[in-house]
CSV table of C-alpha atoms and ligand atoms in Angstrom, one decimal:
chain,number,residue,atom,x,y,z
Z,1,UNK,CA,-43.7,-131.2,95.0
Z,2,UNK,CA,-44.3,-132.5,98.7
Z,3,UNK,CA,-43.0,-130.8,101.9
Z,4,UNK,CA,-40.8,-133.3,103.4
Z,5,UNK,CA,-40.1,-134.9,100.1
Z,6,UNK,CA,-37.9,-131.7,99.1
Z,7,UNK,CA,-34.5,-132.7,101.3
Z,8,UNK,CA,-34.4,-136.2,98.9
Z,9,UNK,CA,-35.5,-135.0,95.6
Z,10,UNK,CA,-32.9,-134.2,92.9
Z,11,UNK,CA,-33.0,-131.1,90.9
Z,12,UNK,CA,-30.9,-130.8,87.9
Z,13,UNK,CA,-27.4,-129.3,88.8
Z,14,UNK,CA,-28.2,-126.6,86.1
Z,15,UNK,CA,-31.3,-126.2,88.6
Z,16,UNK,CA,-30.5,-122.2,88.6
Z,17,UNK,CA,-29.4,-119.3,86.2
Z,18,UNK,CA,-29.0,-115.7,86.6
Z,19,UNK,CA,-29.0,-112.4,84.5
Z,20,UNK,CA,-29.3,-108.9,85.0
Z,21,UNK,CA,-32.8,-107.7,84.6
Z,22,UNK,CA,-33.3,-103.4,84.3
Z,23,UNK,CA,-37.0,-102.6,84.8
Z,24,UNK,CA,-38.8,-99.5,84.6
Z,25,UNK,CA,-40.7,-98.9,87.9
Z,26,UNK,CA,-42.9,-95.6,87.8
Z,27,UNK,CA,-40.9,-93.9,85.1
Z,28,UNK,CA,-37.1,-94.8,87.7
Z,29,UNK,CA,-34.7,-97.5,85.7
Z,30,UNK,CA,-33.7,-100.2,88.4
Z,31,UNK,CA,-31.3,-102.9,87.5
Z,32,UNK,CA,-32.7,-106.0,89.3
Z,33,UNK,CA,-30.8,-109.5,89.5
Z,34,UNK,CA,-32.8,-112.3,87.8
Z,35,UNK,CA,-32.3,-115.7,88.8
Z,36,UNK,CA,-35.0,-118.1,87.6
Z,37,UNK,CA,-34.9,-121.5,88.8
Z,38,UNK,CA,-36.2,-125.2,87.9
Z,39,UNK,CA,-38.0,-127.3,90.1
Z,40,UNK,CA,-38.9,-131.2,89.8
Z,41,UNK,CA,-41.4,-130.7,87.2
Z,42,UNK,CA,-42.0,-128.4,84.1
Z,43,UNK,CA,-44.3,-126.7,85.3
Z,44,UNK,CA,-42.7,-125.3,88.9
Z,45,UNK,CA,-40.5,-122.8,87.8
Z,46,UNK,CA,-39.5,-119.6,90.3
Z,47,UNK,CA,-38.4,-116.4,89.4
Z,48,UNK,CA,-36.5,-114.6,92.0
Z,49,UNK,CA,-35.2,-110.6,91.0
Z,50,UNK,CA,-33.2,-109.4,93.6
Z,51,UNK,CA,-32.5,-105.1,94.8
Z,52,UNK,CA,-29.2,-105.0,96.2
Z,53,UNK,CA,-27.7,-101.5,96.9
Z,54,UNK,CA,-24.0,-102.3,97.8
Z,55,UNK,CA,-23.3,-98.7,98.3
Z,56,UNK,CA,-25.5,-99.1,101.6
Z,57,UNK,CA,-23.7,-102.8,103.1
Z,58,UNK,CA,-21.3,-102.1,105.7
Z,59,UNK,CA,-19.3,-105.3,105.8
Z,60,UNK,CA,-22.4,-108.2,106.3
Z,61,UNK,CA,-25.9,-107.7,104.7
Z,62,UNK,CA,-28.7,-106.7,106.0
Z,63,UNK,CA,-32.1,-109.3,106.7
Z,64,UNK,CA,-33.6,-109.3,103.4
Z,65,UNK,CA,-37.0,-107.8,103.0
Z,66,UNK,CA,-38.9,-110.5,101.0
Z,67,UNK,CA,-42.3,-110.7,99.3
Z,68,UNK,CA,-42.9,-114.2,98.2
Z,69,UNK,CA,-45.9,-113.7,95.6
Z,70,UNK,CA,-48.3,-116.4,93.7
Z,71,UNK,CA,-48.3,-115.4,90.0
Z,72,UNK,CA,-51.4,-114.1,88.7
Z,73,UNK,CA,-52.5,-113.6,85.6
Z,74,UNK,CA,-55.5,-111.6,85.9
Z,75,UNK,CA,-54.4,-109.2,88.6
Z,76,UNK,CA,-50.1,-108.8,87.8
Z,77,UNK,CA,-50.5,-108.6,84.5
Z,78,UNK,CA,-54.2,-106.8,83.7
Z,79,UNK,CA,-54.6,-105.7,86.8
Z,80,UNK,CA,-57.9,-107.2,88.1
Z,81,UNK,CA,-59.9,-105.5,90.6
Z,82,UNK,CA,-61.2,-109.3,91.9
Z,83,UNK,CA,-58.4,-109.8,93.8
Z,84,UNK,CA,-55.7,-107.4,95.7
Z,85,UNK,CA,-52.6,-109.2,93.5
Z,86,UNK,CA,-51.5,-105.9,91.3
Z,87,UNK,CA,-51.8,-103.6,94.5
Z,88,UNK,CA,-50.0,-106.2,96.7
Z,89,UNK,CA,-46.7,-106.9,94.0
Z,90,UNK,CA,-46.6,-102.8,93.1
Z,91,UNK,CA,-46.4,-102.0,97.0
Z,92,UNK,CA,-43.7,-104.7,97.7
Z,93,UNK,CA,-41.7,-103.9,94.2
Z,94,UNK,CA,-41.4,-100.5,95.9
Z,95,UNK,CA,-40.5,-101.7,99.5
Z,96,UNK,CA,-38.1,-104.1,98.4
Z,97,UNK,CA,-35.9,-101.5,95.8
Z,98,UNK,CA,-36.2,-99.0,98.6
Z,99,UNK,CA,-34.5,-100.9,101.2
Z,100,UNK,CA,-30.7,-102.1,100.9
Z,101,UNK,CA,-31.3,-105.2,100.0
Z,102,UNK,CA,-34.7,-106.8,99.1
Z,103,UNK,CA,-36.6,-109.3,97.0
Z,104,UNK,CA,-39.3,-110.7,95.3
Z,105,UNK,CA,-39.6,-114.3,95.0
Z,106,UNK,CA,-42.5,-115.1,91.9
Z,107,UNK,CA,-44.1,-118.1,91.6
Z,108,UNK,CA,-46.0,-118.3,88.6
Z,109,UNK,CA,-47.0,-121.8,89.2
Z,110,UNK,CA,-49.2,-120.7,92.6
Z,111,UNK,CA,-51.9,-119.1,90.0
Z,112,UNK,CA,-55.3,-119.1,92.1
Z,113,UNK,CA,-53.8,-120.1,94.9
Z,114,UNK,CA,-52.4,-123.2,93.3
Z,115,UNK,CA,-55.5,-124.5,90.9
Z,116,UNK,CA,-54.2,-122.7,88.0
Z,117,UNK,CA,-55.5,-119.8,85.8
Z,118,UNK,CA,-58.9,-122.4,84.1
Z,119,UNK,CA,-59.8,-123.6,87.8
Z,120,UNK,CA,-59.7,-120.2,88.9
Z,121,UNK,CA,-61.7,-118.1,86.3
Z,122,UNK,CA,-64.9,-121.6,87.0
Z,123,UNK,CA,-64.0,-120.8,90.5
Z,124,UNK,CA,-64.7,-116.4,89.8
Z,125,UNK,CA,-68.2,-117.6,87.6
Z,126,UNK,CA,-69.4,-119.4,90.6
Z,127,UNK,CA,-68.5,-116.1,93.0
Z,128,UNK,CA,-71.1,-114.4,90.6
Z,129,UNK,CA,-73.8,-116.7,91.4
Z,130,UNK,CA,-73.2,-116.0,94.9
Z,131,UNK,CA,-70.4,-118.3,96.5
Z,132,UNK,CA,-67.3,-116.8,98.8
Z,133,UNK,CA,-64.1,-117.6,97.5
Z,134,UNK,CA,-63.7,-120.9,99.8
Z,135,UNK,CA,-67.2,-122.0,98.9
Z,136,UNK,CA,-66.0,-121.5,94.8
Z,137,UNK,CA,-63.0,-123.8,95.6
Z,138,UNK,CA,-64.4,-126.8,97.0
Z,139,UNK,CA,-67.3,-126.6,94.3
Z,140,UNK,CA,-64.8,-126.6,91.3
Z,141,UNK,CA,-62.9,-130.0,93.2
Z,142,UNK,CA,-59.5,-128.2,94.1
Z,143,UNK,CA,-58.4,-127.5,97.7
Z,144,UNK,CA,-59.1,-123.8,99.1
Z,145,UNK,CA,-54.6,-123.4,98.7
Z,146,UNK,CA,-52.6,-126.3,97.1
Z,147,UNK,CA,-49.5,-123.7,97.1
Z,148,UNK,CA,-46.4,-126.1,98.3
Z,149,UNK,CA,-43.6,-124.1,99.8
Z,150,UNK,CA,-41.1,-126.1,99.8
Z,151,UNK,CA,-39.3,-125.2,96.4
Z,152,UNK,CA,-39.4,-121.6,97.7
Z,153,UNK,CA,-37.2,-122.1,100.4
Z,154,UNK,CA,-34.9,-124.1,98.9
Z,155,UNK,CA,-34.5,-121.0,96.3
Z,156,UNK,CA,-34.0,-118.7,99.5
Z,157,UNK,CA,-31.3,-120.9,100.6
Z,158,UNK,CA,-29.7,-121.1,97.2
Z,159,UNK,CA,-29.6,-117.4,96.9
Z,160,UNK,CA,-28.3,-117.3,100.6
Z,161,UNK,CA,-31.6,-115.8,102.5
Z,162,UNK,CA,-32.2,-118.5,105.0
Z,163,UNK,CA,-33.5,-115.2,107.4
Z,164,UNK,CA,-35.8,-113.3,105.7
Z,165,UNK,CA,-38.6,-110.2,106.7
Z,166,UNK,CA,-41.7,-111.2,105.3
Z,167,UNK,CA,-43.9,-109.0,103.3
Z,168,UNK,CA,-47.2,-110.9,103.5
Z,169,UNK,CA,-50.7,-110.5,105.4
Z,170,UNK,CA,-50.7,-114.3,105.3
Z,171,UNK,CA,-49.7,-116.1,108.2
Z,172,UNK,CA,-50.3,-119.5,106.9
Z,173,UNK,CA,-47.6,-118.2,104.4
Z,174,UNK,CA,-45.4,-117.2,106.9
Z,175,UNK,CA,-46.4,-120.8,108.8
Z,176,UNK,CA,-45.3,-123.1,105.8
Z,177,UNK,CA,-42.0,-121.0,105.1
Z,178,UNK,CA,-40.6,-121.5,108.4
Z,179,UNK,CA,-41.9,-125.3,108.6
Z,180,UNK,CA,-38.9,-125.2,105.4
Z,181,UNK,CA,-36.6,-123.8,107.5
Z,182,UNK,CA,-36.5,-120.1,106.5
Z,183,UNK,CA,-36.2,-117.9,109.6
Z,184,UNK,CA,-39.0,-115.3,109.7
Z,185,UNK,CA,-38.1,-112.6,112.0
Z,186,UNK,CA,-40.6,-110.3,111.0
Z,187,UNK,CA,-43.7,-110.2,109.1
Z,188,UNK,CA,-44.6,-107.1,107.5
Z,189,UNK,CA,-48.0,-106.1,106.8
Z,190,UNK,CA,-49.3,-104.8,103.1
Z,191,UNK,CA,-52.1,-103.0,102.9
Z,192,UNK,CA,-54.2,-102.8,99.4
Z,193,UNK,CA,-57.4,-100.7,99.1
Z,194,UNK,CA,-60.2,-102.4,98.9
Z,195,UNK,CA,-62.5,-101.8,96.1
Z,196,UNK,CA,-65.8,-102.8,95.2
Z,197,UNK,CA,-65.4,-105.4,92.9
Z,198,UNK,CA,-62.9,-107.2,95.6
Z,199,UNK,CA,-64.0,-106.8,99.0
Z,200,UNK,CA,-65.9,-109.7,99.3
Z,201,UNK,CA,-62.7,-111.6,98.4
Z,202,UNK,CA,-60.7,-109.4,101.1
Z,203,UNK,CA,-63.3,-110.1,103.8
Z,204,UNK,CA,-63.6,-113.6,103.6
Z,205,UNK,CA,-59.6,-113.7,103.1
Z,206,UNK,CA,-59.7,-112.4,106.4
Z,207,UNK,CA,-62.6,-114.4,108.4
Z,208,UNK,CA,-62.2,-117.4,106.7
Z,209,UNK,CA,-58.3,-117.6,106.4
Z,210,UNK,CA,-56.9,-115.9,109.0
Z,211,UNK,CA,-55.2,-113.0,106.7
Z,212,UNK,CA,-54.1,-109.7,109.0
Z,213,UNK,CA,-55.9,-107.5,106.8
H,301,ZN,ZN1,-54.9,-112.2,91.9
């Protein structure tokens, strides 16, 4: 999906459902609201869970605090020290359940930065031989981010977050979010530790892609 498209294209009515999620974060049961949603095509699919703690609102809500994170396989799931993905979702999980209302928008289909999971492991063999991770994209013929926000902020709108705080180091993120129409009115830094095996990635996320690292 195209920005600027997004205002004529169609989604299914049943474009959205919801459940209750409960997780188990660090050994604490949270009950999370799940609402997954269907874009244009099968593939661009969002999952948005939602920590609301009613018990703090005193008549309107506050800004949600919002992490909107590009699914990764490697790093979410088997926590990969190429990239700072596992660090960066664990810190905002916490953030978002500590505040009174918070959320974390996942977008599985924005794997490696929008290339998908193959591109992105060809793109990782030619970082061994010596390329940064701009270099590895435009030498495996995909663009250095092909992420398209514009089904994001329709799902913030939907779920009634058209102001948001932003947890991101990215401000191209925060750029393309409020070129949809979602009110930023705050970015908020998260810091991961670098390691070994990622700084390369974090230093040229930061000199050659303006990340506030
Ligand atoms: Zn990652």
């Amino acid at each position: 999906m195209k920005s600027g498209a997004l205002t004529s294209v169609k989604l299914p009515a049943d474009w959205s459902v919801e459940t209750i999620l409960p997780i188990d974060f660090h050994g604490k049961e949270l009950m999370l609201e799940a609402h997954a949603y269907q874009g244009e095509s099968e593939e661009e699919q969002i999952l948005a869970l939602i920590h609301r703690d009613r018990t703090a609102e005193n008549g309107s809500a506050p800004t949600p605090v919002v992490r909107v994170h590009s699914g990764c396989v490697t790093g979410d799931i088997f926590h990969s020290l190429r990239c700072d993905c596992y660090q960066q979702l664990q810190a905002a999980l916490k953030i978002i359940t500590e505040v009174p209302y918070g959320a974390i928008i996942y977008v599985p289909y924005h794997e490696g930065r929008g290339i998908g999971l193959f591109k992105k492991i060809q793109a990782y063999a030619l970082q061994d031989q010596g390329f940064d991770t701009v270099e590895a994209n435009i030498e495996v013929g995909a663009p250095i981010d092909s992420r398209d926000y514009g089904l994001t902020a329709r799902v913030l709108r939907d779920l009634a977050m058209p102001e948001i705080k932003l947890l991101s180091n990215n401000p191209a993120k925060e750029q393309a979010l409020k070129q949809h129409g979602i009110r930023v009115a705050e970015r908020l830094p998260l810091v991961a530790e670098p390691n070994k095996f990622n700084q390369r990635y974090l230093d040229t996320k930061r000199a050659r892609m303006a990340h506030k690292l």
